[in-house]
Coordinates of C-alpha atoms in Angstrom, one line a residue:
Chain O
X1 CA 81.1 126.6 129.7
X2 CA 83.4 128.0 126.5
X3 CA 85.4 130.8 127.4
X4 CA 83.0 133.9 127.8
X5 CA 83.6 136.3 124.3
X6 CA 82.6 139.6 122.9
X7 CA 79.9 142.2 123.7
X8 CA 76.4 141.9 123.6
X9 CA 73.4 144.6 123.5
X10 CA 70.1 143.8 124.7
X11 CA 67.9 145.4 122.2
X12 CA 64.7 147.5 122.8
X13 CA 62.2 148.1 120.6
X14 CA 60.0 151.4 120.4
X15 CA 57.3 151.6 118.0
X16 CA 58.7 148.6 115.9
X17 CA 62.1 150.4 115.7
X18 CA 65.0 149.7 117.6
X19 CA 64.8 152.1 120.5
X20 CA 67.1 154.9 120.6
X21 CA 68.9 153.8 124.0
X22 CA 69.6 150.4 121.8
X23 CA 71.4 152.4 118.9
X24 CA 73.2 154.3 121.5
X25 CA 74.2 150.5 123.0
X26 CA 74.8 149.7 119.6
X27 CA 77.3 152.3 119.2
X28 CA 79.2 152.3 123.3
X29 CA 79.0 148.5 122.1
X30 CA 81.1 148.4 119.0
X31 CA 83.8 150.6 120.8
X32 CA 84.2 148.1 123.4
X33 CA 84.3 144.9 121.2
X34 CA 86.8 146.6 119.4
X35 CA 89.2 147.2 122.2
X36 CA 88.8 143.7 123.0
X37 CA 89.2 142.5 119.7
X38 CA 86.0 140.6 119.9
X39 CA 82.4 140.3 118.0
X40 CA 79.5 142.6 118.9
X41 CA 76.1 141.1 118.8
X42 CA 72.7 142.1 120.0
X43 CA 69.6 140.3 121.3
X44 CA 66.3 141.0 120.0
X45 CA 63.5 139.4 122.4
X46 CA 59.7 140.2 121.3
X47 CA 57.0 139.4 119.0
X48 CA 57.4 140.0 115.4
X49 CA 60.7 141.6 116.1
X50 CA 62.9 139.4 113.6
X51 CA 62.8 142.5 110.8
X52 CA 65.0 144.3 112.8
X53 CA 67.9 142.0 113.1
X54 CA 69.1 143.7 109.9
X55 CA 68.8 147.4 111.2
X56 CA 70.9 146.3 114.3
X57 CA 73.5 144.7 112.0
X58 CA 73.3 148.1 110.8
X59 CA 73.9 150.1 113.8
X60 CA 77.0 148.0 114.7
X61 CA 76.4 144.2 115.9
X62 CA 78.2 141.7 114.1
X63 CA 75.6 138.9 114.8
X64 CA 72.2 139.0 116.2
X65 CA 70.1 136.7 118.3
X66 CA 66.3 136.4 118.1
X67 CA 64.0 135.4 120.6
X68 CA 60.9 135.6 118.5
X69 CA 57.6 134.3 120.3
X70 CA 54.4 135.0 121.2
X71 CA 54.5 134.7 124.7
X72 CA 57.2 137.1 124.5
X73 CA 54.8 140.5 123.3
X74 CA 55.6 142.6 125.9
X75 CA 57.8 142.6 128.8
X76 CA 57.2 140.4 131.6
X77 CA 60.2 139.9 134.0
X78 CA 59.5 136.0 134.7
X79 CA 59.5 135.7 130.5
X80 CA 62.1 137.7 129.3
X81 CA 64.6 136.3 132.5
X82 CA 63.8 132.7 131.0
X83 CA 64.4 133.7 127.8
X84 CA 68.0 136.0 128.7
X85 CA 69.0 133.5 130.2
X86 CA 69.1 130.8 127.7
X87 CA 70.4 133.7 125.1
X88 CA 73.4 134.6 127.4
X89 CA 74.4 131.1 128.6
X90 CA 73.8 130.4 124.7
X91 CA 75.9 133.3 123.5
X92 CA 78.3 133.6 126.3
X93 CA 79.6 137.2 126.1
X94 CA 82.3 138.7 128.1
X95 CA 80.2 141.9 128.7
X96 CA 76.0 142.3 128.6
X97 CA 74.5 145.9 128.3
X98 CA 71.0 146.7 129.0
X99 CA 69.2 150.3 128.6
X100 CA 68.6 152.0 132.1
X101 CA 64.7 151.8 131.2
X102 CA 61.9 150.5 132.9
X103 CA 62.7 147.5 131.0
X104 CA 66.8 147.2 132.1
X105 CA 66.2 148.7 135.5
X106 CA 63.8 145.2 136.1
X107 CA 65.4 142.7 134.0
X108 CA 69.6 143.2 134.5
X109 CA 69.3 142.9 138.3
X110 CA 67.8 139.6 138.4
X111 CA 69.5 138.2 135.5
X112 CA 72.8 139.2 137.2
X113 CA 71.5 136.6 140.1
X114 CA 70.2 133.9 137.8
X115 CA 73.6 133.8 135.7
X116 CA 75.3 134.1 139.2
X117 CA 77.4 137.1 138.1
X118 CA 76.6 141.0 139.0
X119 CA 75.3 144.2 137.6
X120 CA 76.0 147.6 137.8
X121 CA 73.3 150.1 136.6
X122 CA 73.2 153.2 135.4
X123 CA 76.6 153.9 134.3
X124 CA 77.4 156.7 132.4
X125 CA 81.1 155.9 131.3
X126 CA 81.9 152.3 130.0
X127 CA 85.9 151.4 129.2
X128 CA 88.0 147.9 128.5
X129 CA 90.8 148.1 131.4
X130 CA 93.9 147.6 128.8
X131 CA 95.6 145.2 131.6
X132 CA 93.2 143.5 132.5
X133 CA 90.8 143.1 129.8
X134 CA 87.6 143.9 132.3
X135 CA 85.0 146.1 131.9
X136 CA 85.1 149.2 133.8
X137 CA 81.7 151.1 135.1
X138 CA 81.5 154.2 135.6
X139 CA 78.0 155.8 137.5
X140 CA 76.6 158.2 139.4
X141 CA 76.0 157.9 142.9
X142 CA 74.9 159.8 146.2
X143 CA 72.2 161.0 144.1
X144 CA 75.1 162.2 141.4
X145 CA 77.3 163.6 143.9
X146 CA 79.9 161.2 142.9
X147 CA 80.6 159.1 140.8
X148 CA 82.2 155.2 141.1
X149 CA 83.4 153.4 138.9
X150 CA 83.2 149.8 139.2
X151 CA 84.7 146.3 138.0
X152 CA 83.9 142.5 138.8
X153 CA 85.4 139.0 137.5
X154 CA 82.4 137.2 136.8
X155 CA 80.8 137.1 133.1
X156 CA 78.9 137.9 131.8
X157 CA 80.2 141.9 133.4
X158 CA 76.5 143.4 133.3
X159 CA 75.8 147.0 133.5
X160 CA 72.5 149.0 131.8
X161 CA 73.4 152.9 130.5
X162 CA 72.3 155.9 131.2
X163 CA 70.1 157.2 128.1
X164 CA 71.8 159.6 126.2
X165 CA 75.1 158.5 127.7
X166 CA 77.1 156.9 124.9
X167 CA 76.4 157.8 120.7
X168 CA 75.0 155.9 118.2
X169 CA 77.1 155.1 115.4
X170 CA 76.1 156.1 111.6
X171 CA 73.5 153.8 110.6
X172 CA 74.9 151.6 107.7
X173 CA 72.7 149.9 105.8
X174 CA 75.3 147.8 103.7
X175 CA 76.9 146.3 106.9
X176 CA 76.5 142.7 106.6
X177 CA 76.1 140.4 109.6
X178 CA 74.6 137.2 110.8
X179 CA 71.2 136.4 112.3
X180 CA 71.0 133.3 114.9
X181 CA 67.7 132.6 116.0
X182 CA 67.2 130.9 119.7
X183 CA 63.6 129.3 120.1
X184 CA 62.1 130.6 123.5
X185 CA 60.9 127.0 124.4
X186 CA 58.5 129.3 127.2
X187 CA 56.2 127.0 129.2
X188 CA 53.1 130.0 129.6
X189 CA 53.4 128.4 133.8
X190 CA 57.1 130.4 134.1
X191 CA 55.0 133.5 133.8
X192 CA 53.8 134.9 137.2
X193 CA 53.3 138.7 137.7
X194 CA 50.7 139.2 134.6
X195 CA 50.1 142.4 132.9
X196 CA 46.5 143.1 133.4
X197 CA 46.4 147.0 130.8
X198 CA 48.9 149.7 130.1
X199 CA 47.8 153.0 130.5
X200 CA 49.1 155.4 128.6
X201 CA 49.4 158.9 129.6
X202 CA 49.2 161.2 127.4
X203 CA 50.8 164.1 126.7
X204 CA 50.2 167.3 125.0
X205 CA 52.5 169.1 122.4
X206 CA 55.9 167.7 122.1
X207 CA 57.4 164.9 124.6
X208 CA 59.9 166.0 127.1
X209 CA 62.7 163.5 125.9
X210 CA 62.6 165.0 122.6
X211 CA 62.1 168.6 123.3
X212 CA 64.8 171.3 122.0
X213 CA 63.2 173.4 124.8
X214 CA 62.7 172.4 128.3
X215 CA 61.1 174.9 130.6
X216 CA 61.2 173.5 134.6
X217 CA 59.4 174.3 137.5
X218 CA 60.7 173.3 141.4
X219 CA 59.3 173.3 144.6
X220 CA 59.2 177.0 144.7
X221 CA 56.6 177.4 141.8
X222 CA 54.0 176.5 144.8
X223 CA 51.1 174.9 142.9
X224 CA 49.7 174.3 139.7
X225 CA 48.5 177.5 138.7
X226 CA 52.4 178.4 138.4
X227 CA 53.0 175.9 136.1
X228 CA 50.9 177.5 133.7
X229 CA 53.2 180.3 133.4
X230 CA 55.8 178.0 132.7
X231 CA 53.5 176.4 129.6
X232 CA 53.1 180.0 128.6
X233 CA 57.2 180.6 128.1
X234 CA 57.4 176.4 127.0
X235 CA 54.8 177.4 124.2
X236 CA 56.7 180.4 122.9
X237 CA 59.9 178.6 122.5
X238 CA 58.5 175.7 121.1
X239 CA 59.5 173.4 124.3
X240 CA 57.8 171.1 126.8
X241 CA 57.0 171.4 130.3
X242 CA 59.2 169.8 133.1
X243 CA 59.8 169.6 137.0
X244 CA 62.0 168.5 139.5
X245 CA 60.2 165.7 142.2
X246 CA 58.3 167.9 144.6
X247 CA 56.2 169.2 141.9
X248 CA 55.3 166.1 141.0
X249 CA 54.8 164.3 144.6
X250 CA 52.8 167.3 145.2
X251 CA 50.1 166.4 142.4
X252 CA 50.8 170.0 140.6
X253 CA 52.0 168.3 137.8
X254 CA 51.4 164.7 135.8
X255 CA 54.2 162.3 137.2
X256 CA 55.3 162.2 133.8
X257 CA 56.9 165.8 133.9
X258 CA 59.8 164.2 136.7
X259 CA 63.1 165.5 135.4
X260 CA 66.1 163.5 137.5
X261 CA 67.0 160.5 138.6
X262 CA 64.7 158.5 138.5
X263 CA 62.2 160.7 136.3
X264 CA 63.1 161.6 132.4
X265 CA 66.9 162.0 131.5
X266 CA 66.4 165.5 128.7
X267 CA 69.4 167.1 126.8
X268 CA 67.4 169.8 125.3
X269 CA 69.7 173.2 123.8
X270 CA 67.8 175.1 126.2
X271 CA 66.7 174.2 129.5
X272 CA 65.6 177.1 131.5
X273 CA 65.0 175.8 135.6
X274 CA 62.5 178.3 137.2
X275 CA 62.7 177.7 141.3
X276 CA 64.5 174.5 141.1
X277 CA 67.3 174.3 143.7
X278 CA 68.9 172.0 141.2
X279 CA 69.4 169.1 144.0
X280 CA 71.6 166.2 142.8
X281 CA 69.1 163.8 141.9
X282 CA 67.6 166.4 139.6
X283 CA 70.6 167.8 138.4
X284 CA 71.5 163.8 137.1
X285 CA 68.0 164.1 134.5
X286 CA 69.1 167.3 133.0
X287 CA 73.2 168.5 133.5
X288 CA 73.4 167.1 129.6
X289 CA 71.5 170.1 128.7
X290 CA 73.9 172.1 126.2
X291 CA 72.7 175.2 128.1
X292 CA 70.8 176.1 131.7
X293 CA 69.2 179.0 132.8
X294 CA 68.3 179.6 136.0
X295 CA 65.6 181.8 138.4
X296 CA 65.6 181.4 141.7
X297 CA 65.5 183.9 144.4
X298 CA 68.2 182.3 146.6
X299 CA 72.0 183.0 145.8
X300 CA 73.4 180.0 147.0
X301 CA 71.2 177.7 145.2
X302 CA 72.7 174.5 143.8
X303 CA 71.4 175.3 140.6
X304 CA 73.5 178.7 140.0
X305 CA 76.7 175.9 139.9
X306 CA 75.2 174.4 137.3
X307 CA 73.7 176.9 134.9
X308 CA 75.1 179.3 132.3
X309 CA 72.9 182.2 132.6
X310 CA 71.2 183.4 135.9
X311 CA 68.6 185.7 138.1
X312 CA 69.0 185.6 141.2
X313 CA 65.2 186.9 141.9
X314 CA 61.2 185.6 142.5
X315 CA 60.5 183.9 139.8
X316 CA 56.9 185.7 140.3
X317 CA 58.2 189.1 139.2
X318 CA 61.0 187.9 136.8
X319 CA 59.3 184.9 134.8
X320 CA 56.5 187.3 133.3
X321 CA 58.9 189.7 132.2
X322 CA 61.4 187.7 130.6
X323 CA 58.8 185.6 128.8
X324 CA 56.9 188.8 127.8
X325 CA 60.8 189.7 126.1
X326 CA 61.3 186.7 124.8
X327 CA 58.0 187.0 123.1
X328 CA 59.1 190.5 121.5
X329 CA 62.2 189.4 120.4
X330 CA 61.4 186.4 118.6
X331 CA 58.2 188.1 117.0
X332 CA 60.9 190.7 115.8
Chain C
X1 CA 39.6 138.9 155.6
X2 CA 42.7 137.9 156.3
X3 CA 45.6 139.4 157.3
X4 CA 48.6 140.3 155.4
X5 CA 51.9 139.3 156.5
X6 CA 54.6 142.1 155.2
X7 CA 58.3 142.3 155.3
X8 CA 59.9 145.6 154.9
X9 CA 63.5 146.4 154.0
X10 CA 65.1 150.0 155.1
X11 CA 68.4 151.2 155.0
X12 CA 70.0 154.3 156.9
X13 CA 71.9 156.6 154.6
X14 CA 73.1 160.1 155.1
X15 CA 70.7 162.4 154.5
X16 CA 69.8 163.1 150.8
X17 CA 68.6 166.5 150.9
X18 CA 71.8 167.1 152.5
X19 CA 73.4 170.2 150.6
X20 CA 75.9 169.3 147.3
X21 CA 78.8 170.6 149.3
X22 CA 78.6 168.4 152.2
X23 CA 79.3 165.5 150.6
X24 CA 82.9 164.6 150.1
X25 CA 84.9 161.3 149.7
X26 CA 87.3 159.7 151.7
X27 CA 90.1 158.9 148.8
X28 CA 91.6 156.2 151.2
X29 CA 88.8 154.0 151.9
X30 CA 87.4 154.6 148.3
X31 CA 84.0 155.6 150.5
X32 CA 81.4 159.2 151.2
X33 CA 82.7 159.9 154.7
X34 CA 79.7 161.0 156.8
X35 CA 78.8 164.7 156.2
X36 CA 79.3 166.5 158.9
X37 CA 75.9 167.4 160.8
X38 CA 74.1 165.5 158.6
X39 CA 72.0 162.7 160.5
X40 CA 71.3 160.0 158.8
X41 CA 67.8 158.9 158.0
X42 CA 65.5 155.8 156.0
X43 CA 66.4 156.3 152.6
X44 CA 63.1 157.9 150.9
X45 CA 62.2 154.8 148.6
X46 CA 62.3 152.7 151.6
X47 CA 60.0 154.8 153.8
X48 CA 57.5 155.2 150.8
X49 CA 57.8 151.1 150.8
X50 CA 56.8 151.8 154.5
X51 CA 53.8 153.6 153.5
X52 CA 53.0 151.1 150.5
X53 CA 52.6 148.5 154.2
X54 CA 51.1 150.5 155.8
X55 CA 48.0 151.6 153.0
X56 CA 47.6 147.8 152.9
X57 CA 47.4 147.3 156.9
X58 CA 45.1 149.9 157.1
X59 CA 42.7 148.5 154.3
X60 CA 42.9 144.3 154.9
X61 CA 45.0 144.3 158.4
X62 CA 48.2 142.2 159.1
X63 CA 51.4 142.4 160.6
X64 CA 54.4 145.2 159.6
X65 CA 58.2 143.1 160.2
X66 CA 61.1 146.1 159.1
X67 CA 64.0 144.9 158.6
X68 CA 67.8 146.5 158.3
X69 CA 71.2 145.9 157.6
X70 CA 74.5 147.5 158.5
X71 CA 76.3 148.5 161.4
X72 CA 76.1 151.8 163.6
X73 CA 72.3 151.8 163.3
X74 CA 71.4 154.6 165.0
X75 CA 67.8 153.7 167.1
X76 CA 66.0 156.8 166.7
X77 CA 66.6 156.6 162.9
X78 CA 65.9 152.8 162.4
X79 CA 62.7 152.8 164.6
X80 CA 61.4 155.2 162.7
X81 CA 59.2 152.9 160.3
X82 CA 57.5 151.4 163.8
X83 CA 56.7 154.9 165.2
X84 CA 54.6 155.3 161.6
X85 CA 52.9 152.0 162.6
X86 CA 54.8 148.8 161.8
X87 CA 55.4 146.0 164.2
X88 CA 58.1 144.6 165.1
X89 CA 62.1 145.8 164.0
X90 CA 64.8 143.0 162.9
X91 CA 68.3 144.3 162.7
X92 CA 71.3 142.5 160.6
X93 CA 73.8 144.7 162.8
X94 CA 77.6 143.5 162.4
X95 CA 80.6 144.3 161.3
X96 CA 80.4 141.6 158.7
X97 CA 77.3 142.8 157.2
X98 CA 78.9 146.2 156.9
X99 CA 79.9 147.8 153.0
X100 CA 78.4 145.1 151.1
X101 CA 77.3 145.1 147.3
X102 CA 74.1 144.7 145.8
X103 CA 74.6 140.8 146.2
X104 CA 75.8 140.4 149.1
X105 CA 72.8 143.0 150.6
X106 CA 70.6 140.5 148.9
X107 CA 71.9 137.8 149.8
X108 CA 71.7 138.4 153.8
X109 CA 68.1 139.6 153.9
X110 CA 66.9 137.0 151.9
X111 CA 68.6 134.2 153.9
X112 CA 67.2 136.5 157.1
X113 CA 64.1 136.5 155.4
X114 CA 63.8 133.0 155.3
X115 CA 64.2 132.4 159.1
X116 CA 61.6 134.7 159.7
X117 CA 59.3 132.4 157.6
X118 CA 56.0 133.6 157.0
X119 CA 55.5 136.5 154.4
X120 CA 52.9 137.3 152.1
X121 CA 55.0 140.5 150.6
X122 CA 58.2 141.6 150.7
X123 CA 58.3 145.3 149.7
X124 CA 61.7 147.6 149.0
X125 CA 62.4 151.0 148.1
X126 CA 63.0 151.0 144.2
X127 CA 66.8 152.0 145.0
X128 CA 68.6 153.4 147.9
X129 CA 69.7 157.2 147.8
X130 CA 73.3 156.2 148.5
X131 CA 74.7 153.8 146.0
X132 CA 71.8 154.3 143.5
X133 CA 72.0 150.8 142.2
X134 CA 68.2 149.8 142.6
X135 CA 69.1 145.8 142.6
X136 CA 68.4 144.5 146.0
X137 CA 65.1 144.1 145.8
X138 CA 65.0 142.0 142.7
X139 CA 67.9 140.1 144.2
X140 CA 66.2 139.3 147.0
X141 CA 62.9 137.8 144.4
X142 CA 65.7 135.8 142.7
X143 CA 67.6 134.4 145.7
X144 CA 63.8 133.4 147.5
X145 CA 62.1 132.2 143.8
X146 CA 59.3 134.8 144.0
X147 CA 57.8 136.7 141.6
X148 CA 58.7 140.6 142.0
X149 CA 56.8 143.9 140.1
X150 CA 59.5 147.0 140.7
X151 CA 59.1 150.5 140.8
X152 CA 55.6 150.5 142.0
X153 CA 52.8 153.4 143.0
X154 CA 50.0 151.1 144.2
X155 CA 49.4 148.2 145.7
X156 CA 46.7 146.3 146.5
X157 CA 45.9 142.8 148.1
X158 CA 43.2 140.6 147.4
X159 CA 42.7 137.0 148.0
X160 CA 46.1 135.6 147.6
X161 CA 47.2 138.3 144.9
X162 CA 48.5 141.5 144.8
X163 CA 47.2 144.5 141.9
X164 CA 49.6 146.6 141.3
X165 CA 50.4 149.6 138.8
X166 CA 54.1 149.8 137.6
X167 CA 55.0 153.5 136.5
X168 CA 56.4 153.2 133.0
X169 CA 58.2 155.6 131.0
X170 CA 54.7 157.0 129.6
X171 CA 52.3 155.5 132.3
X172 CA 51.9 152.4 134.1
X173 CA 50.9 149.1 133.7
X174 CA 48.5 147.2 136.1
X175 CA 49.8 144.1 137.1
X176 CA 48.8 141.2 139.1
X177 CA 51.1 138.8 140.9
X178 CA 50.5 135.5 142.7
X179 CA 51.5 135.6 146.5
X180 CA 53.9 135.6 148.1
X181 CA 55.7 138.3 145.8
X182 CA 58.4 140.9 146.3
X183 CA 57.8 144.3 145.2
X184 CA 59.7 147.6 145.0
X185 CA 58.0 151.2 145.6
X186 CA 58.4 154.3 144.0
X187 CA 57.9 158.3 145.4
X188 CA 54.7 157.9 142.8
X189 CA 53.1 156.1 145.5
X190 CA 52.7 159.0 147.8
X191 CA 54.7 160.8 150.9
X192 CA 55.2 158.3 153.9
X193 CA 52.9 159.7 157.1
X194 CA 54.3 160.8 160.0
X195 CA 54.5 159.2 162.6
X196 CA 52.1 160.1 165.7
X197 CA 52.9 160.6 169.2
X198 CA 51.4 157.8 170.0
X199 CA 53.4 156.0 167.4
X200 CA 56.8 157.5 168.9
X201 CA 55.7 156.5 172.6
X202 CA 55.2 152.9 171.4
X203 CA 58.3 152.6 169.4
X204 CA 60.3 153.7 172.0
X205 CA 59.3 150.7 174.2
X206 CA 59.8 148.1 171.2
X207 CA 63.4 147.0 171.4
X208 CA 64.5 145.4 167.8
X209 CA 65.4 141.6 167.3
X210 CA 69.4 142.3 166.5
X211 CA 71.1 139.1 164.5
X212 CA 74.7 138.3 163.8
X213 CA 75.7 136.4 160.9
X214 CA 75.2 133.4 162.8
X215 CA 71.9 133.5 164.1
X216 CA 70.6 133.3 160.3
X217 CA 73.5 130.4 159.5
X218 CA 75.9 132.7 157.1
X219 CA 79.5 133.0 157.6
X220 CA 81.0 136.1 157.7
X221 CA 83.2 135.5 154.7
X222 CA 78.9 135.2 152.8
X223 CA 78.4 138.6 153.6
X224 CA 79.0 142.1 153.4
X225 CA 82.7 143.6 152.1
X226 CA 83.6 139.7 152.2
X227 CA 81.2 138.7 149.9
X228 CA 80.9 141.3 147.4
X229 CA 81.2 140.6 143.0
X230 CA 82.1 143.8 142.1
X231 CA 84.8 146.1 143.9
X232 CA 84.6 149.8 143.8
X233 CA 88.3 151.0 142.3
X234 CA 87.6 154.7 142.8
X235 CA 85.3 157.1 144.2
X236 CA 85.5 160.4 143.0
X237 CA 83.4 164.3 142.9
X238 CA 83.6 165.3 139.2
X239 CA 84.9 168.9 139.2
X240 CA 82.3 171.4 138.9
X241 CA 83.0 174.4 136.4
X242 CA 80.7 176.9 138.3
X243 CA 80.6 180.0 135.4
X244 CA 77.1 180.9 135.9
X245 CA 76.9 184.4 134.6
X246 CA 74.3 186.2 136.7
X247 CA 72.6 188.8 135.1
X248 CA 71.3 191.7 137.0
X249 CA 69.1 195.3 137.2
X250 CA 67.4 197.5 139.6
X251 CA 64.3 195.5 140.1
X252 CA 63.5 191.7 139.4
X253 CA 61.9 192.4 136.2
X254 CA 65.2 194.5 134.4
X255 CA 66.8 191.2 135.3
X256 CA 64.7 189.6 133.1
X257 CA 64.6 192.0 130.4
X258 CA 68.2 191.5 130.3
X259 CA 68.4 188.0 130.9
X260 CA 66.3 187.7 127.7
X261 CA 68.7 189.9 125.6
X262 CA 71.8 188.8 126.6
X263 CA 70.2 185.2 125.5
X264 CA 69.5 186.5 122.0
X265 CA 73.1 188.3 122.2
X266 CA 74.4 184.6 122.8
X267 CA 72.5 182.8 120.3
X268 CA 71.1 180.2 123.0
X269 CA 67.4 181.1 121.5

């Protein structure tokens, strides 16, 4: 095999556009490629995705590999591993970046084994070591209680990257690049685990990931009724309601409300944490918020180490008075 | 109704519910020092995987073999799945297995699973609470050439197939996989059951089967720290600034009003 060169980004598509995570990966990948003095490529896998190649170039790619095939209409492990194995062997990058998404989480570890290399998941910082030129991969470990810096010496060095950890470049539609088509060459028989149905859980109001204000409740809320009060505050602040894991596990709110290491990553302007202890697992999903406000009766709760403003007190007494005052201030 | 032969991989970890302040990095070894006074537990998602297996056993009948890899495995900890209702425990316990990465751990477990031989389903937690990598399950599937479904919230076994609900960011997808297969399990599956007194008594009487590298036909160089493909250059704890402004008052209601005023003043909203 030829010498491995360059950085490759696995592109994800959402609603016929490049997913936000992909533009973030291209922004980060551009910098890594520049540091290596090599090129940045993107790979787009799916059905009808070739039209997005120019968009990937506009966000920083020099070259786009397109694998467009009817059998790739939606993500499926066996099919996507097969074509990514082929694309990675053809392009032979030094570095391969994927999002820490439901696709990247599934694809990266298995692809790493197939390519006889290794992956580091959920990275929040990536850099090229100036001496060795190997990728240094920093990821939170122990539920966010520590960070580890990894490296490896087999190519491609694969990393999945946490949402919103990297910044996209400004879109430059005048950028030029090369588009290369790879034939999927898939035998339908490679597909073993099949998707029968997708069930979308509709969320009323603003999407948690897009909200400028998030009002989150924790174990201390005690039941589904309490979340109605959180919804009231969220409505006044034009925000969305989230939760730490216990309310989701207990069925007080839908699973999609979960903010944290294994839930959603949010970076709102304001994050109001109500009766949330602030476990590291939860903070992994919201520590990028601009201002965290905590209401908790335990003055020792970890959330007060993360918050900018706080009140120590029983949320049942604090929240109604707070909500009323906020409403009054915003009306006035 | 054919009984389902299941293998569940579980990992002993420091209790992730321990207060963050109890975690301290040992700079000399680049590893997390075991927090004093914090007892190890089975990694929470692995308990969800045990629960998934028990639900299948309840519905279809079957046998559950639990396998755990590590050193210093406390019998009270690793026997918990037995006390919940699993049938058999295999331990890959040897210094050579210690301190592996996702690759060398998956390789050792996959090799041990080959030795166990007959199975319909392998279950793992979606990720362990120490290194949070989430790679061992998919790694085992790839090494064994099995279909895999990751991050499941519901599993149903029906004649030679499994129907699996896989968690997505905005809902879930229903998948169907032929068996044998590997499935990783998430907390959405539901709380693991508590061991019963009867289960605890039964678990006490069961002795784990302990395998060394030679027992599964690997050399120490292929597993654990020696078999790693990546290395940890540095482990550190980011400094928290801890500059929370606590807004007080004579009553919780007064504090709440003052908080709202303070936030307005600081132009937070």
